[in-house]
Short mmCIF file of C-alpha atoms in Angstrom, two decimals:
data_model
loop_
_atom_site.label_atom_id
_atom_site.label_comp_id
_atom_site.label_asym_id
_atom_site.label_seq_id
_atom_site.Cartn_x
_atom_site.Cartn_y
_atom_site.Cartn_z
CA UNK A 1 56.83 -67.33 76.54
CA UNK A 2 55.05 -64.48 74.07
CA UNK A 3 56.67 -62.44 71.73
CA UNK A 4 56.21 -59.37 70.61
CA UNK A 5 55.97 -57.44 67.57
CA UNK A 6 54.44 -59.38 63.98
CA UNK A 7 53.51 -62.44 66.02
CA UNK A 8 49.82 -61.66 66.28
CA UNK A 9 50.09 -63.13 69.52
CA UNK A 10 50.76 -66.67 68.60
CA UNK A 11 52.24 -68.75 71.49
CA UNK A 12 55.22 -70.54 70.26
CA UNK A 13 55.47 -74.15 71.94
CA UNK A 14 58.11 -74.48 74.37
CA UNK A 15 61.21 -76.26 72.87
CA UNK A 16 61.28 -79.76 74.18
CA UNK A 17 64.23 -81.21 76.03
CA UNK A 18 66.19 -84.62 74.79
CA UNK A 19 65.71 -87.61 77.79
CA UNK A 20 68.34 -87.60 80.32
CA UNK A 21 70.92 -89.49 79.61
CA UNK A 22 70.85 -88.69 75.64
CA UNK A 23 73.53 -85.97 74.31
CA UNK A 24 71.21 -83.22 72.75
CA UNK A 25 71.47 -83.01 69.21
CA UNK A 26 70.88 -79.56 67.63
CA UNK A 27 68.78 -79.34 64.39
CA UNK A 28 69.65 -77.56 61.46
CA UNK A 29 68.96 -73.84 61.35
CA UNK A 30 65.76 -73.72 58.91
CA UNK A 31 65.75 -71.14 56.20
CA UNK A 32 62.81 -69.34 55.40
CA UNK A 33 61.90 -68.90 51.36
CA UNK A 34 62.54 -65.01 50.78
CA UNK A 35 59.53 -63.05 49.47
CA UNK A 36 59.38 -63.61 45.26
CA UNK A 37 61.90 -66.35 45.08
CA UNK A 38 60.74 -69.87 44.12
CA UNK A 39 60.57 -72.63 46.43
CA UNK A 40 63.77 -74.02 48.75
CA UNK A 41 65.08 -77.18 48.58
CA UNK A 42 63.95 -76.89 52.26
CA UNK A 43 60.35 -76.47 51.48
CA UNK A 44 60.04 -80.43 51.99
CA UNK A 45 61.42 -80.45 55.79
CA UNK A 46 59.72 -77.01 56.94
CA UNK A 47 56.39 -77.63 58.13
CA UNK A 48 54.62 -74.72 58.07
CA UNK A 49 52.33 -73.87 61.58
CA UNK A 50 48.96 -73.23 61.33
CA UNK A 51 45.76 -72.46 63.65
CA UNK A 52 45.28 -75.57 66.17
CA UNK A 53 48.53 -76.69 65.36
CA UNK A 54 48.15 -78.50 62.73
CA UNK A 55 49.78 -79.35 59.37
CA UNK A 56 48.79 -77.74 56.15
CA UNK A 57 48.87 -80.39 53.34
CA UNK A 58 52.45 -79.46 51.16
CA UNK A 59 50.39 -81.48 47.88
CA UNK A 60 50.26 -84.76 46.98
CA UNK A 61 53.36 -87.14 48.29
CA UNK A 62 56.29 -87.61 45.51
CA UNK A 63 55.20 -90.95 43.10
CA UNK A 64 57.56 -93.90 43.79
CA UNK A 65 59.35 -95.05 40.48
CA UNK A 66 57.87 -98.24 38.77
CA UNK A 67 59.07 -100.53 36.36
CA UNK A 68 59.86 -98.99 32.76
CA UNK A 69 56.68 -98.48 30.72
CA UNK A 70 56.16 -99.39 27.32
CA UNK A 71 56.23 -97.44 24.39
CA UNK A 72 52.63 -95.97 23.40
CA UNK A 73 51.50 -98.68 21.05
CA UNK A 74 53.23 -101.91 22.26
CA UNK A 75 51.67 -104.41 24.26
CA UNK A 76 53.26 -104.67 27.88
CA UNK A 77 56.00 -106.70 28.63
CA UNK A 78 54.50 -110.01 30.18
CA UNK A 79 57.89 -112.03 30.42
CA UNK A 80 57.41 -113.83 27.22
CA UNK A 81 60.11 -113.52 24.37
CA UNK A 82 58.86 -111.50 21.20
CA UNK A 83 57.92 -113.28 18.22
CA UNK A 84 59.99 -113.22 15.15
CA UNK A 85 59.39 -111.28 12.33
CA UNK A 86 58.98 -113.23 9.07
CA UNK A 87 61.62 -112.15 6.57
CA UNK A 88 60.25 -111.39 3.20
CA UNK A 89 61.83 -113.03 0.04
CA UNK A 90 62.75 -110.45 -2.60
CA UNK A 91 62.20 -110.93 -6.30
CA UNK A 92 65.98 -111.60 -6.46
CA UNK A 93 66.23 -114.28 -3.70
CA UNK A 94 62.84 -115.67 -5.85
CA UNK A 95 64.55 -115.81 -9.08
CA UNK A 96 67.38 -117.49 -7.91
CA UNK A 97 65.75 -120.33 -6.43
CA UNK A 98 63.71 -120.83 -8.93
CA UNK A 99 66.96 -120.90 -11.28
CA UNK A 100 68.14 -123.20 -9.21
CA UNK A 101 65.69 -125.28 -9.44
CA UNK A 102 65.62 -125.65 -13.41
CA UNK A 103 69.11 -126.19 -13.17
CA UNK A 104 68.81 -129.32 -11.05
CA UNK A 105 66.04 -130.54 -13.35
CA UNK A 106 68.09 -130.24 -16.17
CA UNK A 107 71.12 -131.71 -14.71
CA UNK A 108 68.92 -134.70 -14.11
CA UNK A 109 67.35 -134.91 -17.16
CA UNK A 110 70.77 -134.91 -19.00
CA UNK A 111 72.09 -137.51 -16.76
CA UNK A 112 68.77 -139.76 -17.43
CA UNK A 113 69.27 -139.53 -21.23
CA UNK A 114 72.90 -139.93 -21.21
CA UNK A 115 72.69 -143.04 -19.39
CA UNK A 116 69.57 -144.25 -20.93
CA UNK A 117 69.62 -144.00 -24.92
CA UNK A 118 70.55 -146.95 -26.75
CA UNK A 119 74.12 -147.39 -27.64
CA UNK A 120 75.65 -149.30 -30.33
CA UNK A 121 78.93 -149.99 -32.07
CA UNK A 122 78.34 -148.26 -35.25
CA UNK A 123 81.75 -146.08 -35.87
CA UNK A 124 85.15 -148.04 -36.29
CA UNK A 125 88.26 -147.65 -37.96
CA UNK A 126 89.65 -149.54 -41.24
CA UNK A 127 92.10 -149.11 -43.54
CA UNK A 128 91.44 -146.76 -46.13
CA UNK A 129 88.58 -144.98 -43.93
CA UNK A 130 88.53 -141.25 -44.66
CA UNK A 131 90.28 -138.73 -43.06
CA UNK A 132 88.62 -136.10 -40.83
CA UNK A 133 87.54 -132.96 -43.25
CA UNK A 134 85.68 -129.41 -42.23
CA UNK A 135 82.32 -129.55 -40.08
CA UNK A 136 81.06 -132.48 -38.54
CA UNK A 137 78.47 -135.43 -40.33
CA UNK A 138 75.96 -137.81 -38.88
CA UNK A 139 74.36 -140.39 -40.39
CA UNK A 140 70.79 -140.40 -39.73
CA UNK A 141 68.54 -143.84 -40.24
CA UNK A 142 65.32 -144.63 -40.16
CA UNK A 143 64.85 -148.52 -39.64
CA UNK A 144 61.82 -150.92 -40.19
CA UNK A 145 62.61 -152.38 -37.26
CA UNK A 146 59.69 -153.94 -35.55
CA UNK A 147 61.50 -154.76 -32.50
CA UNK A 148 59.10 -154.18 -29.10
CA UNK A 149 55.99 -154.30 -31.24
CA UNK A 150 53.10 -156.23 -30.25
CA UNK A 151 51.27 -157.41 -33.64
CA UNK A 152 48.32 -155.34 -32.59
CA UNK A 153 50.82 -152.02 -32.84
CA UNK A 154 52.26 -153.47 -36.01
CA UNK A 155 48.78 -153.63 -37.64
CA UNK A 156 48.32 -150.46 -35.89
CA UNK A 157 51.00 -148.73 -37.93
CA UNK A 158 50.92 -150.69 -40.90
CA UNK A 159 54.31 -151.62 -40.78
CA UNK A 160 53.94 -154.82 -42.88
CA UNK A 161 55.53 -158.32 -43.07
CA UNK A 162 59.30 -158.26 -42.26
CA UNK A 163 59.13 -161.96 -43.88
CA UNK A 164 57.61 -160.27 -47.31
CA UNK A 165 60.12 -157.55 -47.33
CA UNK A 166 62.70 -160.39 -47.42
CA UNK A 167 63.67 -160.06 -43.53
CA UNK A 168 66.26 -158.91 -41.47
CA UNK A 169 66.52 -155.21 -40.70
CA UNK A 170 66.35 -152.96 -43.18
CA UNK A 171 66.48 -148.75 -43.85
CA UNK A 172 63.67 -146.61 -45.29
CA UNK A 173 65.58 -143.83 -44.43
CA UNK A 174 69.29 -142.80 -45.08
CA UNK A 175 70.32 -139.45 -44.59
CA UNK A 176 73.18 -137.65 -43.81
CA UNK A 177 73.74 -134.08 -41.44
CA UNK A 178 75.95 -132.02 -42.08
CA UNK A 179 77.14 -129.36 -40.00
CA UNK A 180 79.52 -126.93 -40.50
CA UNK A 181 82.44 -125.29 -39.17
CA UNK A 182 81.88 -121.90 -40.26
CA UNK A 183 79.03 -119.55 -42.04
CA UNK A 184 77.69 -121.66 -44.22
CA UNK A 185 74.02 -123.28 -43.91
CA UNK A 186 74.16 -126.69 -42.75
CA UNK A 187 72.92 -129.49 -45.06
CA UNK A 188 70.21 -132.52 -44.88
CA UNK A 189 71.11 -134.26 -47.53
CA UNK A 190 69.14 -137.82 -48.26
CA UNK A 191 70.81 -140.88 -49.82
CA UNK A 192 67.80 -142.96 -51.80
CA UNK A 193 67.67 -146.62 -50.08
CA UNK A 194 67.63 -148.13 -53.70
CA UNK A 195 71.03 -146.69 -54.82
CA UNK A 196 73.58 -149.15 -56.23
CA UNK A 197 76.76 -148.62 -54.41
CA UNK A 198 79.47 -150.77 -53.45
CA UNK A 199 79.13 -152.97 -49.99
CA UNK A 200 82.83 -154.10 -48.55
CA UNK A 201 83.11 -157.50 -48.57
CA UNK A 202 79.45 -157.77 -50.37
CA UNK A 203 79.59 -156.34 -53.85
CA UNK A 204 77.56 -154.14 -55.71
CA UNK A 205 73.88 -153.81 -54.07
CA UNK A 206 71.60 -151.65 -52.71
CA UNK A 207 72.75 -149.47 -49.63
CA UNK A 208 70.03 -150.37 -47.62
CA UNK A 209 71.13 -154.15 -48.02
CA UNK A 210 74.37 -152.91 -45.91
CA UNK A 211 72.22 -152.35 -43.20
CA UNK A 212 70.59 -155.65 -43.55
CA UNK A 213 73.56 -157.78 -44.05
CA UNK A 214 76.42 -156.09 -41.59
CA UNK A 215 74.09 -153.10 -39.34
CA UNK A 216 75.32 -150.17 -38.88
CA UNK A 217 78.98 -150.51 -38.81
CA UNK A 218 78.81 -151.81 -42.14
CA UNK A 219 76.40 -149.56 -42.84
CA UNK A 220 78.31 -146.72 -41.99
CA UNK A 221 81.55 -148.31 -43.71
CA UNK A 222 79.25 -147.90 -47.26
CA UNK A 223 78.33 -144.89 -47.06
CA UNK A 224 81.36 -143.47 -46.10
CA UNK A 225 83.28 -145.10 -48.75
CA UNK A 226 80.13 -143.93 -51.36
CA UNK A 227 80.81 -140.58 -50.35
CA UNK A 228 84.06 -140.16 -49.24
CA UNK A 229 82.47 -138.17 -45.94
CA UNK A 230 83.98 -139.35 -42.92
CA UNK A 231 81.01 -139.96 -40.51
CA UNK A 232 81.18 -139.00 -36.85
CA UNK A 233 78.27 -139.61 -35.16
CA UNK A 234 75.36 -142.06 -35.64
CA UNK A 235 71.63 -141.85 -34.76
CA UNK A 236 69.02 -144.42 -35.76
CA UNK A 237 65.41 -144.67 -34.65
CA UNK A 238 62.94 -147.40 -35.59
CA UNK A 239 59.36 -147.42 -36.34
CA UNK A 240 57.56 -148.08 -33.36
CA UNK A 241 60.56 -145.59 -31.47
CA UNK A 242 59.42 -143.02 -34.28
CA UNK A 243 55.78 -142.96 -34.11
CA UNK A 244 55.44 -143.23 -30.08
CA UNK A 245 57.81 -139.77 -30.39
CA UNK A 246 55.41 -138.11 -32.45
CA UNK A 247 52.31 -139.17 -30.37
CA UNK A 248 54.22 -137.96 -27.05
CA UNK A 249 54.24 -134.61 -28.38
CA UNK A 250 50.64 -134.17 -29.34
CA UNK A 251 51.60 -134.52 -33.08
CA UNK A 252 53.52 -133.02 -36.03
CA UNK A 253 51.56 -129.85 -37.86
CA UNK A 254 52.16 -130.65 -41.76
CA UNK A 255 50.21 -129.28 -44.59
CA UNK A 256 50.12 -131.59 -47.68
CA UNK A 257 49.31 -130.52 -50.70
CA UNK A 258 46.96 -133.11 -52.01
CA UNK A 259 45.55 -136.16 -51.01
CA UNK A 260 47.93 -139.13 -50.04
CA UNK A 261 46.57 -142.95 -50.48
CA UNK A 262 49.22 -145.57 -50.55
CA UNK A 263 47.76 -148.37 -52.99
CA UNK A 264 50.04 -151.16 -51.37
CA UNK A 265 49.40 -150.01 -47.36
CA UNK A 266 46.11 -148.28 -47.97
CA UNK A 267 47.06 -145.49 -45.65
CA UNK A 268 44.96 -142.36 -46.34
CA UNK A 269 46.01 -138.73 -45.51
CA UNK A 270 43.58 -135.99 -46.56
CA UNK A 271 44.91 -132.80 -48.10
CA UNK A 272 45.25 -129.52 -45.80
CA UNK A 273 47.08 -128.56 -42.85
CA UNK A 274 46.91 -130.74 -39.99
CA UNK A 275 48.09 -132.56 -36.87
CA UNK A 276 49.87 -136.09 -37.89
CA UNK A 277 49.72 -138.55 -35.38
CA UNK A 278 52.33 -141.57 -35.00
CA UNK A 279 50.19 -144.05 -37.59
CA UNK A 280 49.81 -141.05 -39.91
CA UNK A 281 52.84 -139.66 -39.76
CA UNK A 282 55.02 -143.09 -40.19
CA UNK A 283 52.21 -143.29 -43.48
CA UNK A 284 53.69 -139.54 -44.60
CA UNK A 285 57.48 -140.61 -44.31
CA UNK A 286 57.07 -143.95 -45.87
CA UNK A 287 54.87 -143.65 -48.44
CA UNK A 288 55.66 -143.59 -52.29
CA UNK A 289 53.05 -145.94 -53.97
CA UNK A 290 50.79 -142.74 -54.38
CA UNK A 291 49.40 -140.44 -56.61
CA UNK A 292 50.96 -137.93 -54.36
CA UNK A 293 54.67 -139.17 -54.79
CA UNK A 294 55.01 -139.84 -58.90
CA UNK A 295 58.64 -139.76 -58.60
CA UNK A 296 58.33 -142.74 -56.00
CA UNK A 297 61.49 -142.84 -53.63
CA UNK A 298 62.50 -139.23 -54.34
CA UNK A 299 59.47 -137.73 -53.73
CA UNK A 300 59.57 -139.98 -50.32
CA UNK A 301 62.65 -138.58 -48.89
CA UNK A 302 61.82 -134.91 -49.83
CA UNK A 303 58.73 -135.88 -47.60
CA UNK A 304 60.65 -137.29 -44.77
CA UNK A 305 63.33 -134.05 -44.78
CA UNK A 306 59.85 -131.82 -44.56
CA UNK A 307 58.46 -133.78 -41.86
CA UNK A 308 62.08 -133.88 -39.72
CA UNK A 309 62.02 -130.07 -39.88
CA UNK A 310 58.33 -129.85 -38.64
CA UNK A 311 59.11 -132.32 -35.91
CA UNK A 312 62.29 -130.54 -34.91
CA UNK A 313 60.59 -127.41 -34.90
CA UNK A 314 57.93 -129.24 -32.71
CA UNK A 315 60.33 -130.77 -30.53
CA UNK A 316 61.92 -127.45 -29.85
CA UNK A 317 59.21 -125.12 -29.60
CA UNK A 318 58.12 -123.71 -25.70
CA UNK A 319 54.70 -125.51 -25.72
CA UNK A 320 56.71 -128.77 -25.87
CA UNK A 321 59.41 -127.67 -23.27
CA UNK A 322 57.78 -125.85 -21.41
CA UNK A 323 54.31 -128.45 -21.98
CA UNK A 324 54.66 -131.33 -18.47
CA UNK A 325 52.07 -133.30 -20.61
CA UNK A 326 54.86 -133.31 -23.68
CA UNK A 327 57.84 -132.94 -21.83
CA UNK A 328 57.69 -135.94 -19.53
CA UNK A 329 56.12 -138.46 -22.50
CA UNK A 330 58.62 -137.26 -24.65
CA UNK A 331 61.61 -137.80 -21.96
CA UNK A 332 60.22 -141.03 -20.98
CA UNK A 333 60.04 -142.10 -24.99
CA UNK A 334 63.24 -141.02 -26.36
CA UNK A 335 65.96 -143.41 -24.67
CA UNK A 336 63.65 -146.37 -26.31
CA UNK A 337 63.26 -144.87 -29.76
CA UNK A 338 66.87 -143.91 -29.87
CA UNK A 339 70.11 -145.64 -30.76
CA UNK A 340 73.49 -144.23 -30.98
CA UNK A 341 77.07 -144.55 -31.32
CA UNK A 342 78.83 -145.80 -28.13
CA UNK A 343 81.08 -142.36 -28.86
CA UNK A 344 78.08 -140.15 -28.67
CA UNK A 345 76.99 -137.85 -26.10
CA UNK A 346 73.61 -136.11 -25.44
CA UNK A 347 75.56 -132.76 -25.91
CA UNK A 348 76.18 -134.03 -29.74
CA UNK A 349 72.78 -134.65 -29.97
CA UNK A 350 71.90 -131.42 -28.95
CA UNK A 351 74.13 -129.86 -31.36
CA UNK A 352 72.87 -131.88 -34.12
CA UNK A 353 69.14 -130.24 -33.50
CA UNK A 354 70.04 -126.94 -32.86
CA UNK A 355 71.73 -126.97 -36.25
CA UNK A 356 68.62 -128.64 -38.17
CA UNK A 357 65.99 -126.07 -36.55
CA UNK A 358 66.25 -124.55 -39.78
CA UNK A 359 64.80 -126.68 -41.89
CA UNK A 360 61.47 -125.06 -42.02
CA UNK A 361 62.34 -121.85 -42.52
CA UNK A 362 64.95 -122.64 -45.07
CA UNK A 363 67.64 -122.30 -42.67
CA UNK A 364 69.41 -125.39 -44.07
CA UNK A 365 69.73 -126.75 -47.53
CA UNK A 366 67.88 -129.94 -48.00
CA UNK A 367 69.03 -131.67 -51.27
CA UNK A 368 69.43 -135.39 -52.25
CA UNK A 369 72.32 -137.12 -53.78
CA UNK A 370 71.81 -136.44 -57.57
CA UNK A 371 70.60 -139.72 -59.58
CA UNK A 372 70.86 -140.26 -63.54
CA UNK A 373 67.03 -141.64 -63.27
CA UNK A 374 63.61 -141.56 -61.50
CA UNK A 375 64.45 -144.94 -60.46
CA UNK A 376 67.23 -143.07 -58.14
CA UNK A 377 69.39 -146.35 -58.49
CA UNK A 378 72.57 -144.70 -59.65
CA UNK A 379 74.37 -141.48 -59.07
CA UNK A 380 75.28 -139.00 -61.37
CA UNK A 381 78.86 -138.85 -60.86
CA UNK A 382 79.75 -135.21 -61.73
CA UNK A 383 76.60 -133.71 -59.80
CA UNK A 384 77.53 -136.19 -56.66
CA UNK A 385 81.51 -135.23 -56.68
CA UNK A 386 80.42 -131.26 -56.73
CA UNK A 387 77.93 -132.16 -53.79
CA UNK A 388 81.07 -134.26 -51.46
CA UNK A 389 83.26 -131.75 -51.80
CA UNK A 390 81.63 -128.64 -51.38
CA UNK A 391 80.30 -130.41 -47.72
CA UNK A 392 84.22 -131.77 -47.53
CA UNK A 393 85.38 -128.23 -47.95
CA UNK A 394 82.58 -126.06 -45.93
CA UNK A 395 82.09 -124.70 -49.13
CA UNK A 396 78.14 -123.30 -50.50
CA UNK A 397 76.97 -126.34 -52.71
CA UNK A 398 76.71 -125.73 -56.43
CA UNK A 399 72.98 -125.28 -57.60
CA UNK A 400 73.66 -127.78 -60.12
CA UNK A 401 74.31 -130.23 -57.84
CA UNK A 402 71.03 -129.96 -55.51
CA UNK A 403 68.46 -132.11 -56.13
CA UNK A 404 64.84 -131.05 -54.20
#
C-alpha cells in the first residue's frame, strides 16, 4: 500500500499480525520530535527508517556504571587497608617527655643517696643542752680516719702513721656552718683544732681530743658547751673520702699565691692557678708546716675554707651536674665518703650546699674564732661572745669579732 503526498514513493511495510490465540497488543503511539526542539525522551525507543530498511546507529551505547574510581593522585583501592600515618611529636610533647625523664632520674638519685649515706648518732639530748635559737647550725668535721684505705693509698695521700699521731681518730677540720633564717649572710666558722676547751667528763683539753675520746657525740656536745650554739646537723668526711670526691669531679681549681712545701709531709704545691687533684688537695687543706703558712693552724683553717668554697662551686656547676663522666663518679663516691647524723636527710644537705655556694664570691662570712695568740689555743672571750651572740640572733657579726 502506497501513500501519496510527501512519502516520496517510500513503501511502508505492512503491519504484522500477532500470532493466533494471543491477544493483540497495541503499541503506544510514537511522537515525532518537532522541528527546532531538542531530543525527545522517546528518541532512544524510536528507530528512524532508512533506505533498504536498515537502522541508523544512534550513537555509542550507554556505558554501564562501574565501581567508583579514586580521586586523581590516589592509588586504586585493591582491598588492602591503607597504612596509618605516623603522628609527629610536637615540641611540647618532647619537652614534657624530657622533663618526666629528668624528674624520674632525680627521684632515683635522691632515694639512692638517702639510703646509701653512712649514718651515726652524733646529736643527743642531755641536761643543759643549749636551746634552739635563730637559724640552723651544722657541725662539719674532717677526720683523719684512714678506714678503707690500702697501705698504697695511704702512702699516695701522705696520711702519715696513725700511731705516731697518737692513735684513734682525730679531726684536722672542725667548722660550724650557720644558715640564717633572715637576709643576713651565712657564716662558715672555723674552730682551731688545738683550742683548749672543757670536754664533758674529761676536763680541759684540745678540742679535737673530744673526737678521739668519744667520737662525734662527744665532739658535738663539747662544741655546744664551748660556743653556746645548738648543733642541728652533723656531717663528717675522712681522708680517703675527701680525696675521692675531688678526683671524681676532675679536681678543684685553686689559685695558690706562694709555693707551698710542707717540711713534715714533703708535699709540694707550686704557685699559680691549677686544678688540685686528690693527694694535692688533701695536702693543701692539711698543710701548716710551710713558709706559705706562717700562722700555722690559723693559715691552715683559712685555706680549708677557701678550698671548701671552690669545691662546693665546682660540684654545683653545670660542668659537673650535666657531665655524666663527673656526675656518676661523684654519686658513686659520695655515700661512702660522707657520714651524717641519723636524723639528717638529703634535703638538709642540699640546703647546706646552696647556702655555702657564695663562699668564693663573698656571699658567705668566713672567719675563725677570735684567739689571743698565734698558737690558737685560747679564745678571746669578749670577741668570741660577740661572735656567738650574733649567730644566735641572726644579726650581723661585728668586724672586731671576725678573724680571717
